[in-house]
Coordinates of C-alpha atoms in Angstrom, one line a residue:
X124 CA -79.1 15.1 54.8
X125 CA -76.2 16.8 53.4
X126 CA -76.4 15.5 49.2
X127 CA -78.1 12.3 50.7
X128 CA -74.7 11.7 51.4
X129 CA -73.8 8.6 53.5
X130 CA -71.0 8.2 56.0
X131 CA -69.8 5.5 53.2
X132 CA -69.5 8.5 50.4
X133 CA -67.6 10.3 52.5
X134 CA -65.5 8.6 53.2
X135 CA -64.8 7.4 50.0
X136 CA -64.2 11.0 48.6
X137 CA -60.2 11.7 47.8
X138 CA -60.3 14.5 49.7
X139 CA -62.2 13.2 52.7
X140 CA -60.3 14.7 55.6
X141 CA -60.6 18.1 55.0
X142 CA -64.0 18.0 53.2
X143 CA -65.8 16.3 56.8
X144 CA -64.1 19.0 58.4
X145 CA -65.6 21.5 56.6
X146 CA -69.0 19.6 56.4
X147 CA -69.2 19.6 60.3
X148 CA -68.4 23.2 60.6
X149 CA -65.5 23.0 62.8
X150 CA -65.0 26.7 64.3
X151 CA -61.2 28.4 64.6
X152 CA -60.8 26.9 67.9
X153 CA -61.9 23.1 67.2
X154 CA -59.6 22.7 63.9
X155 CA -56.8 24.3 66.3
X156 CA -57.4 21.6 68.6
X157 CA -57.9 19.1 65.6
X158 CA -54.4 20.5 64.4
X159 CA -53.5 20.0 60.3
X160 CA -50.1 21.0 58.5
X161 CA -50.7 24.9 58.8
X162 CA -51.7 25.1 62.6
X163 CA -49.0 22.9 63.9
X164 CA -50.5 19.6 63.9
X165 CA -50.1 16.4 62.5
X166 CA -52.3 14.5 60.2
X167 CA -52.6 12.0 62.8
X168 CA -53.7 14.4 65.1
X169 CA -56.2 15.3 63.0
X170 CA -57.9 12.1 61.7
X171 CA -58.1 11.0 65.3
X172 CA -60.1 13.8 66.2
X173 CA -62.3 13.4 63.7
X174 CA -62.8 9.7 64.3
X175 CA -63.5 10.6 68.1
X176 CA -66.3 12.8 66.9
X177 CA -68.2 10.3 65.0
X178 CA -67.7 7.4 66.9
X179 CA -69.5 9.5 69.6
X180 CA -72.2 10.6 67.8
X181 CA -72.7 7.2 66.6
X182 CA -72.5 5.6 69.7
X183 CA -75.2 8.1 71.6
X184 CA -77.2 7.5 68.9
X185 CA -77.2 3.8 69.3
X186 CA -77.7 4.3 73.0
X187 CA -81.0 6.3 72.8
X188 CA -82.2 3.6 70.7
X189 CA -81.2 0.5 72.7
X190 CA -82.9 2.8 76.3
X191 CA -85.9 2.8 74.1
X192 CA -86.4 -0.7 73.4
X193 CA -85.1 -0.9 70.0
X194 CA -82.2 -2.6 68.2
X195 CA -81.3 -0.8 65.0
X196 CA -80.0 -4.5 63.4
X197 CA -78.3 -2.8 60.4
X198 CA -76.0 -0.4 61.5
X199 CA -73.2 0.1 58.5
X200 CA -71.8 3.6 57.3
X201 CA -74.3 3.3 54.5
X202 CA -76.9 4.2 56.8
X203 CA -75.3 7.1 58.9
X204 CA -75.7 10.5 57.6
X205 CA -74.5 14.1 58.3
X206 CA -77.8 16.1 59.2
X207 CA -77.3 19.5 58.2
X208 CA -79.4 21.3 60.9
X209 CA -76.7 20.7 64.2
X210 CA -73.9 19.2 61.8
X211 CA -74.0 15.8 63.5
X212 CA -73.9 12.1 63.0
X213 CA -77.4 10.8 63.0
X214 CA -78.8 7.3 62.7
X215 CA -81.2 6.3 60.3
X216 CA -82.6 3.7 58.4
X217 CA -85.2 1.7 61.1
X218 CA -86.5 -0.4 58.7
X219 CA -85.4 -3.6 60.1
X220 CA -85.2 -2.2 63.6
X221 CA -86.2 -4.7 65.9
X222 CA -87.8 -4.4 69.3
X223 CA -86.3 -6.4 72.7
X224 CA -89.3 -7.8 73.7
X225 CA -91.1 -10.6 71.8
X226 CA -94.2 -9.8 73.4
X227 CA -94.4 -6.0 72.9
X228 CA -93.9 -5.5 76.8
X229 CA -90.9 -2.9 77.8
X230 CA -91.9 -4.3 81.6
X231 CA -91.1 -7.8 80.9
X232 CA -88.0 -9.4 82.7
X233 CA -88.4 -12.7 81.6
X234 CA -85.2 -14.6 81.0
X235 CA -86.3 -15.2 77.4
X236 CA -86.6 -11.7 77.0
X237 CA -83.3 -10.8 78.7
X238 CA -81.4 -13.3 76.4
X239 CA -82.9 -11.4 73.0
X240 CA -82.4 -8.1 74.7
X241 CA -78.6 -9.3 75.3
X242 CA -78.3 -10.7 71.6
X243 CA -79.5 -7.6 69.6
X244 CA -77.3 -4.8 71.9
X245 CA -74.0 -7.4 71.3
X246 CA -75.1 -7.3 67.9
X247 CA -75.2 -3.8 67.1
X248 CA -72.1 -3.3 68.9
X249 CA -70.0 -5.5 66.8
X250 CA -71.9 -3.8 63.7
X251 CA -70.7 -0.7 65.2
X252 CA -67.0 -1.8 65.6
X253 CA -67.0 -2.9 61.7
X254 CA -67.5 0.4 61.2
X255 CA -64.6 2.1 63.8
X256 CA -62.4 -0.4 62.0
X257 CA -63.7 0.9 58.5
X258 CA -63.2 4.8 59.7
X259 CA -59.8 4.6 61.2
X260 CA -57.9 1.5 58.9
X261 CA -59.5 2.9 55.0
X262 CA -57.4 -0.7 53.7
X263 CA -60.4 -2.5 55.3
X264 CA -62.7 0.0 52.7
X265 CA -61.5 -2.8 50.4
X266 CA -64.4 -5.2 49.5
X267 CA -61.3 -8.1 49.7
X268 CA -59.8 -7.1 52.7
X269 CA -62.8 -6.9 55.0
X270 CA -63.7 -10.1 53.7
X271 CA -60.8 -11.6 55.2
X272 CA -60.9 -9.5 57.9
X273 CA -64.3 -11.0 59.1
X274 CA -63.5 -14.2 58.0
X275 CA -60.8 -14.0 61.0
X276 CA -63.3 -13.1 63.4
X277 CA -65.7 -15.9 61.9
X278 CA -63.4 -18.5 62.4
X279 CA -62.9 -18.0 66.0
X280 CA -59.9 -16.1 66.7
X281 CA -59.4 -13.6 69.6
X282 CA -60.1 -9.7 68.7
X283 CA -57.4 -8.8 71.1
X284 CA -54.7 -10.5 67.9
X285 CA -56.0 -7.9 65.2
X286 CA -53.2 -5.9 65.3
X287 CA -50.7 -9.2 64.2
X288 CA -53.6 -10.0 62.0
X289 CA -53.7 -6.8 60.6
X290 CA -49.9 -5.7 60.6
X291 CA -48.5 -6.8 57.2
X292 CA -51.4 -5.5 55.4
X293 CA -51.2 -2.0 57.2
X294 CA -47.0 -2.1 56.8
X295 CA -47.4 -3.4 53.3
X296 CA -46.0 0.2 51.7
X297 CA -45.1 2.2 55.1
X298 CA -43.5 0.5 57.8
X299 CA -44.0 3.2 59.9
X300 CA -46.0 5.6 57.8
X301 CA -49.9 4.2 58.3
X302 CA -52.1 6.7 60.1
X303 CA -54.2 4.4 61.2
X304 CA -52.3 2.3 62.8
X305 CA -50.7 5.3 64.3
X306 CA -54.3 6.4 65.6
X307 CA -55.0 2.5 67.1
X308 CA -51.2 2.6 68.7
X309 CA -51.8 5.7 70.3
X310 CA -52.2 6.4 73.9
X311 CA -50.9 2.7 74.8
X312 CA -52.9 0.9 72.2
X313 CA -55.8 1.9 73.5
X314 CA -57.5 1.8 70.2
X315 CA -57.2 -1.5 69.4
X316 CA -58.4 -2.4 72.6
X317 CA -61.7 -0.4 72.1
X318 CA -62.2 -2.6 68.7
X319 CA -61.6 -6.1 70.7
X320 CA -63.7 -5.3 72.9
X321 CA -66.5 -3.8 70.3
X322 CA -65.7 -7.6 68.2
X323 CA -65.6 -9.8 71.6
X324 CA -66.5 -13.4 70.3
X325 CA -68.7 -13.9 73.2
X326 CA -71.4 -11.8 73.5
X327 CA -71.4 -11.1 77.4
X328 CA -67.7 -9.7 76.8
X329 CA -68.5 -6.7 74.1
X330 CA -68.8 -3.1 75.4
X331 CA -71.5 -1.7 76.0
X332 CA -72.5 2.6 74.8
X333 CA -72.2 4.1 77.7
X334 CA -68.6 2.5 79.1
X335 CA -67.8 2.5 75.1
X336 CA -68.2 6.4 75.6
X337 CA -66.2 6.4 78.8
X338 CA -63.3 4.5 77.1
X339 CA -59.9 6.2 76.9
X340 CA -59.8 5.9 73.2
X341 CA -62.9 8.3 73.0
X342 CA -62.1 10.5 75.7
X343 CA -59.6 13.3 74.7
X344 CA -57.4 15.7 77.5
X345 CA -60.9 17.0 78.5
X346 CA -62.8 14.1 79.5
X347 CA -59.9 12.6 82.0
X348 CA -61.0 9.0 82.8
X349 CA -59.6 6.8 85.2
X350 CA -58.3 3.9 83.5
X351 CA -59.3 -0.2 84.6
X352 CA -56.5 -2.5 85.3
X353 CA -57.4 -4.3 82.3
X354 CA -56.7 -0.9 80.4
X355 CA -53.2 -0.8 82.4
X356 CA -52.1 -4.4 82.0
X357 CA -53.2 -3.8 78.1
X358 CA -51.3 -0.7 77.9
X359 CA -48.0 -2.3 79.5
X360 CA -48.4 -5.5 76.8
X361 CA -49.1 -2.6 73.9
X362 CA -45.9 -0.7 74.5
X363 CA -43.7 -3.7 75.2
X364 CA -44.4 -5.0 71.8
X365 CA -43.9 -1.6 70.0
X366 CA -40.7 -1.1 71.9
X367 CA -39.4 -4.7 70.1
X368 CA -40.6 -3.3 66.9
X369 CA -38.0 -1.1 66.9
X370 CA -35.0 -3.6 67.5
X371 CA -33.0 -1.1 68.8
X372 CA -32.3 -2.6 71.9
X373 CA -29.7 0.1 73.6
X374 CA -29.1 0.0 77.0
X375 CA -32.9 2.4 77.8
X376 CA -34.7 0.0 75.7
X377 CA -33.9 -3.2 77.2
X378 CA -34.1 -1.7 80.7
X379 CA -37.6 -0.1 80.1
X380 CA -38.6 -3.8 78.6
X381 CA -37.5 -5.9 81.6
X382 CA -39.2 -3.0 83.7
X383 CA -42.7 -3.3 81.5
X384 CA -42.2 -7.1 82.0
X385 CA -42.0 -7.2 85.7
X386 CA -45.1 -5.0 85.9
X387 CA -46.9 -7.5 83.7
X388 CA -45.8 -10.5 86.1
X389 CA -47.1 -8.1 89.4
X390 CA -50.6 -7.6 87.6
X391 CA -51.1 -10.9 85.9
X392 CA -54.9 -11.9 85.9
X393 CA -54.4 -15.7 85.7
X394 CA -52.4 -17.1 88.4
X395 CA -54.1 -20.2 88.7
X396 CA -53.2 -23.8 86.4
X397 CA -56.8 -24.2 84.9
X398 CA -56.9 -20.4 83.4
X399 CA -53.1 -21.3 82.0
X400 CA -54.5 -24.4 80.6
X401 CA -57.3 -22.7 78.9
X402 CA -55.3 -19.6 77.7
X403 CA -51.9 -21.2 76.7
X404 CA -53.2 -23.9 73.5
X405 CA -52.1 -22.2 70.6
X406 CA -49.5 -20.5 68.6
X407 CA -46.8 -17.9 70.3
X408 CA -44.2 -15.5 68.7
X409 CA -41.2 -14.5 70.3
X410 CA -40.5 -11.0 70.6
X411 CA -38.1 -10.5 72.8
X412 CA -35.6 -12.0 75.7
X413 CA -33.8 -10.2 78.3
X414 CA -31.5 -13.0 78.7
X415 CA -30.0 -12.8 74.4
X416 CA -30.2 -10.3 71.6
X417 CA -32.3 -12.2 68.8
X418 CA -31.2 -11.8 65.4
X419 CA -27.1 -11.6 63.8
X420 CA -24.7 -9.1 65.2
X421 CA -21.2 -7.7 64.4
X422 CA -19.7 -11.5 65.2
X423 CA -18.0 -13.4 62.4
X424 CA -20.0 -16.4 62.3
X425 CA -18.5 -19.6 60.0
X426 CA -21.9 -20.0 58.1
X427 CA -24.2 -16.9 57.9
X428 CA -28.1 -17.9 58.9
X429 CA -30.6 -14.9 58.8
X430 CA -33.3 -16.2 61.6
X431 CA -37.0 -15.9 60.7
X432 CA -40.2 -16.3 62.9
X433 CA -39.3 -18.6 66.3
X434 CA -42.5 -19.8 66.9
X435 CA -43.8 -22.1 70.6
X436 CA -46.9 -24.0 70.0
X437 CA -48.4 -25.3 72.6
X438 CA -51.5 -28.3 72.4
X439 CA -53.9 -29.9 75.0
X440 CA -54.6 -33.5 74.0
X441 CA -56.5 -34.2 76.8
X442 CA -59.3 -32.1 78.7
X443 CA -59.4 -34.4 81.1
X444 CA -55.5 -34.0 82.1
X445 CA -53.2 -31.0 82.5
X446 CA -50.6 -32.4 79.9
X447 CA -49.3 -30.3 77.4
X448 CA -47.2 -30.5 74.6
X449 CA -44.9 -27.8 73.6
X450 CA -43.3 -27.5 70.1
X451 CA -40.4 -25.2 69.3
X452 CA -40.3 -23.8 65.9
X453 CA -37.6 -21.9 64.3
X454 CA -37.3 -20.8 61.1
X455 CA -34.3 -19.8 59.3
X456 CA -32.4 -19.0 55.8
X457 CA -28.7 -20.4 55.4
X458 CA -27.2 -18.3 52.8
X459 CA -24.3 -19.9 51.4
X460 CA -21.7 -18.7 49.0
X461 CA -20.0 -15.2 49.8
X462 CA -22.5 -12.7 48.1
X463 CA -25.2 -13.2 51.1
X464 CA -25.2 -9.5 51.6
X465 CA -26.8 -9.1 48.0
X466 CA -28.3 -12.6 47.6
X467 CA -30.3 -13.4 51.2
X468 CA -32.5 -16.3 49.6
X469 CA -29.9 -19.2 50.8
X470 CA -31.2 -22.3 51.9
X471 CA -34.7 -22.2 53.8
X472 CA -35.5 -24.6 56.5
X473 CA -37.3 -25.0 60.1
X474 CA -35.5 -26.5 63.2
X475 CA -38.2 -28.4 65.7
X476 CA -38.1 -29.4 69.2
X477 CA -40.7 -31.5 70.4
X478 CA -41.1 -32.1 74.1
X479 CA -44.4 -33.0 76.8
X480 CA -45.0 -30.6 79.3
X481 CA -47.3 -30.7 82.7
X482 CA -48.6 -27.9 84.7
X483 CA -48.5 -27.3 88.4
X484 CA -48.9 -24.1 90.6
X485 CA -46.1 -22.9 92.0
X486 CA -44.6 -19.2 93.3
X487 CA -41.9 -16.7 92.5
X488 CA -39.8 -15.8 95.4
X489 CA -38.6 -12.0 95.7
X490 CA -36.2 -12.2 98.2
X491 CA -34.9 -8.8 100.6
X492 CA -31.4 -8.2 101.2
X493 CA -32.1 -9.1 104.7
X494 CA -33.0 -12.5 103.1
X495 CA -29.9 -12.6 101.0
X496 CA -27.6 -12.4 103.9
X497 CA -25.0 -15.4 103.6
X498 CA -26.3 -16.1 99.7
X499 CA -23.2 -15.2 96.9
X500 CA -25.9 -15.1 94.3
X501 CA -27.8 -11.4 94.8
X502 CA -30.8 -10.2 93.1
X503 CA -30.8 -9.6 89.3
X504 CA -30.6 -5.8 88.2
X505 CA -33.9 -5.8 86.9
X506 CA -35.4 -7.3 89.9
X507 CA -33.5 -4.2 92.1
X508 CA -35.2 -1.4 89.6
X509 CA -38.6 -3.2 89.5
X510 CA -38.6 -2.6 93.4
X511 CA -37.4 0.7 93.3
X512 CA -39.6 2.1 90.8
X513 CA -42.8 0.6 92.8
X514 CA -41.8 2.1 95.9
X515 CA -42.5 5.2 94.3
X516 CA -45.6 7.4 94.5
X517 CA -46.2 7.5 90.9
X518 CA -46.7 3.7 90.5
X519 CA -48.2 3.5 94.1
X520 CA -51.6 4.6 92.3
X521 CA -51.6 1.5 90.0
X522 CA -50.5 -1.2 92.0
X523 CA -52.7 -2.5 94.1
X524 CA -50.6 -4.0 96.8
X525 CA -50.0 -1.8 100.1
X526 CA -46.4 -3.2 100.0
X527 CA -44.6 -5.1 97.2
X528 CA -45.2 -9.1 98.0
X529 CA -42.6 -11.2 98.6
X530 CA -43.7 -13.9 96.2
X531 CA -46.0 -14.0 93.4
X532 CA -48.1 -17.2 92.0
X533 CA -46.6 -18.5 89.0
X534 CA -47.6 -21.5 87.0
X535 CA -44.5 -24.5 87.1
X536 CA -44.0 -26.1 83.7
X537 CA -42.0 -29.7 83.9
X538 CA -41.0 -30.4 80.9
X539 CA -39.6 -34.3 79.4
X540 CA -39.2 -35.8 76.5
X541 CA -37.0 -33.8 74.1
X542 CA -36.9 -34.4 70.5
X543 CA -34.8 -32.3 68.1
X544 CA -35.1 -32.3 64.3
X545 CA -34.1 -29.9 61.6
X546 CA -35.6 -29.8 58.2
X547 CA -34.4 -28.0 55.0
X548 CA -36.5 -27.2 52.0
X549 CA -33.2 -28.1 49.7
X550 CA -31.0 -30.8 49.5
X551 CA -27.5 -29.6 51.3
X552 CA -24.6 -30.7 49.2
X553 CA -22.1 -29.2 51.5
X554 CA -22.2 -32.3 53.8
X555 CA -22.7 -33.0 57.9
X556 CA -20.1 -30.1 58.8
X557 CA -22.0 -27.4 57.3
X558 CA -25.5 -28.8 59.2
X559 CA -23.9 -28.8 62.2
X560 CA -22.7 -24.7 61.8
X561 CA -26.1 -24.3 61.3
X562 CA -27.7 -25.8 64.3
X563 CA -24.4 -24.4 66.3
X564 CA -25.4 -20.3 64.7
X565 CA -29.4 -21.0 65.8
X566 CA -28.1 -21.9 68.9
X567 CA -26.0 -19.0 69.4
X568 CA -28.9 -16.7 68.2
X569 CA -31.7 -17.7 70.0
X570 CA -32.5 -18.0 73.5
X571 CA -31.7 -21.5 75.1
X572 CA -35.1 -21.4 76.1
X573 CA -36.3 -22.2 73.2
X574 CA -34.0 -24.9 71.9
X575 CA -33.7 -26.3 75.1
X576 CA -37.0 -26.3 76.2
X577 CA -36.2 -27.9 79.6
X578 CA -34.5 -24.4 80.5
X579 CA -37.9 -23.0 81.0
X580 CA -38.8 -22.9 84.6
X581 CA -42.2 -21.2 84.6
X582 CA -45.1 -18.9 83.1
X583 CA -45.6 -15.8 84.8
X584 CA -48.2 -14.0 82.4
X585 CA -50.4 -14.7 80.3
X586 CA -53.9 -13.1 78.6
X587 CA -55.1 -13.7 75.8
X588 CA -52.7 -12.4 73.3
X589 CA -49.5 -12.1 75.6
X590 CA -47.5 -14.7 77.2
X591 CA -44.0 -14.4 79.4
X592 CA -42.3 -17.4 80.6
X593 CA -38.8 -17.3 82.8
X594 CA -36.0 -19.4 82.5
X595 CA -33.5 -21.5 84.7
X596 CA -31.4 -18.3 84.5
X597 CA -33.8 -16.0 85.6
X598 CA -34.0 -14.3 81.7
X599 CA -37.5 -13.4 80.5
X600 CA -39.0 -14.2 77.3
X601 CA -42.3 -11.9 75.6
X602 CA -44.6 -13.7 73.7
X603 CA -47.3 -12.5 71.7
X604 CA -50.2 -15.0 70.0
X605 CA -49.6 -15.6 66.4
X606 CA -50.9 -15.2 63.3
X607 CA -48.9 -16.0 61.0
X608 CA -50.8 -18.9 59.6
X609 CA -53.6 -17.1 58.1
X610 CA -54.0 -15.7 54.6
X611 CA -54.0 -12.0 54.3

């Protein structure tokens, strides 16, 4: 091997990029397609190309070991090398390799057999998306940082939340400026949803090689694949939550959210109660709502109060019940005094609304003008453009209705019990009148929904990292699962 040289030391090396390229002999024509800052393309561009062709050679390698019978048990970049006869990736180090079948017997079917044969493929496949995290995010290179990378994973959290996991750390000096998170966010996210799937908790759920190889994230403009719904309704969630990154929020923004939105609701993948009541217990960040603009604006407001994270949290008590109860969370800074726009540490303090919620099925009428005849209240705008962009051939090939349905199962959420508290981290000296301006600007700020939680009518969506729920007023509001809780 080239300088017994690990995939470890090279990456390592300052000047990694360009000395790989070099090692695996790209021709004219391959570092023209790679693309770097003299040929016209971007460092991106280039990295992910790169990445695409050791993850493949990595991952045929794995498969020709796991059709022979043979788990490899210790796959890290220490022990992948660069042979220097066809300049590929090549697996080595079999020491520990292990084989399937406790009795020596390729033939055996055994369900003993077929459980080991399960555990050791799942396990080299989350070995092997250690290392796609390693190759494309080089913080995680970091002895610290992958620590508490995989102590996220260990402690039970969903894969599919990496990228809120993983978001200060890869913002912490570039907002915008990490390749690769750039690399991950391309092509709909599809990255990140290769690594979920590679780090599946359950071992049943984690990719195998072969569809690994046939993923989008691997396959470049050559190797078209046709995409699963799960990689559409991933792509739609991916791109609505990099659009409210932007909080820009003009008139093509907002429509092109509620659009993504309504195309979530149409392809949602539990409709029923019980898959709500398994997939809804835990902690959800608002990102956006069609119905208000989050956040201050070019209003006057008597006291000045800079929102923070507005947090649902939902809990099962009870298996044996489908009661729920649903805590609003809102975080905020009062700045007082009149140098705010230097000084924005103010007052800190969290305003909580406590209620008990039960779930039901229910449906989601989309009524036709015919329908409407007689009715003064007519379809919202975004309902109008949802329908007329389905009727169209492009989005004909992903939805799979015939014709656009004239309801959709939704899941009904009665809420009771409403109990409102605000808590500050200082003592106000300013008296009742300023506490009330404050509740009066979070109110004014933040959807109803979530301070009165008795607005919200029904869930329309939800996965395992993405939630929408409508209110009385039609508005939608975008979830995503938080994070926020654990130490980076």
């Amino acid at each position: 091997y080239h300088g017994s040289f690990s995939l470890r030391h090279w990456l390592r090396q300052p000047d990694w990029l360009p000395t790989l390229e070099a090692t695996l002999a790209l021709d004219e024509e391959s570092v023209r397609r790679v693309g770097d800052d003299s040929v016209g393309g971007p460092a991106v561009s280039r990295q992910l190309r790169l990445t695409r062709i050791l993850l493949r050679d990595l991952l045929i390698g794995v498969n020709y070991l796991h059709c022979h019978g043979i788990a490899h048990t210790e796959l890290r970049l220490e022990n992948v090398h660069i042979s220097p006869v066809d300049r590929h990736i090549k697996v080595g180090i079999l020491g520990n390799a292990a084989d399937f079948y406790e009795d020596g017997s390729n033939r055996s079917a055994s369900d003993s057999n077929m459980d080991r044969r399960q555990m050791m493929i799942a396990f080299d496949m989350r070995c092997v998306g250690f290392m796609m995290a390693k190759m494309v995010l080089r913080e995680l290179m970091d002895p610290v940082i992958f620590t508490k990378f995989k102590t996220f994973l260990m402690k039970g959290n969903d894969p599919s939340c990496l990228r809120e996991f993983l978001l200060p750390i890869l913002t912490r000096n570039s907002a915008t400026g990490n390749i690769g998170l750039q690399i991950l966010d391309r092509n709909w996210g599809a990255g990140w949803n290769l690594l979920s799937l590679l780090l599946a908790a359950k071992r049943s759920k984690r990719i195998s090689c072969i569809d690994a190889l046939r993923h989008p994230f691997l396959c470049g403009p050559r190797w078209r694949v046709v995409p699963s719904m799960d990689i559409i309704r991933w792509g739609l969630g991916s791109t609505a939550v990099r659009i409210t990154e932007e909080y820009i929020y003009r008139t093509a923004q907002r429509d092109r959210l509620a659009h993504f939105i309504e195309l979530m609701e149409m392809l949602n993948p539990h409709s029923r109660p019980k898959n709500w009541l398994e997939l809804l217990p835990g902690k959800w960040r608002l990102l956006y709502s069609t119905g208000r603009h989050i956040g201050l604006t070019l209003r006057q407001p008597p006291l000045r109060v800079l929102i923070g994270d507005a947090c649902l949290t939902i809990a099962r008590p009870s298996k044996s019940n489908t009661s729920l109860s649903v805590t609003s969370e809102i975080g905020f800074t009062a700045m007082m005094g009149h140098d705010w726009p230097h000084n924005k540490r103010g007052i800190k303090g969290k305003l909580q609304v406590n209620s008990s919620s039960t779930l039901k099925a229910g449906e989601r009428l989309y009524l036709n003008d015919m329908a409407m005849e007689g009715f003064s209240l007519g379809q919202s705008n975004s309902e109008k453009s949802i329908i007329e962009k389905l009727s169209s051939r492009k989005w004909r090939k992903v939805i799979p209705f015939t014709e656009l349905p004239s309801s959709l199962p939704v899941a009904k959420l009665l809420l009771d019990n409403i109990e409102v508290s605000m808590t500050l981290d200082e003592t106000l000296k300013q008296g009742v009148d300023v506490a009330i301006n404050i509740v009066q600007e979070i109110r004014t700020q933040i959807p109803p929904e979530m301070f009165e939680l008795t607005n919200i009518v029904c869930g329309t969506y939800v996965d395992s990292r993405m939630l929408v729920l409508r209110g009385v007023n039609g508005s939608a509001l975008i979830f995503t699962r938080s994070c926020v809780n654990e130490e980076l």
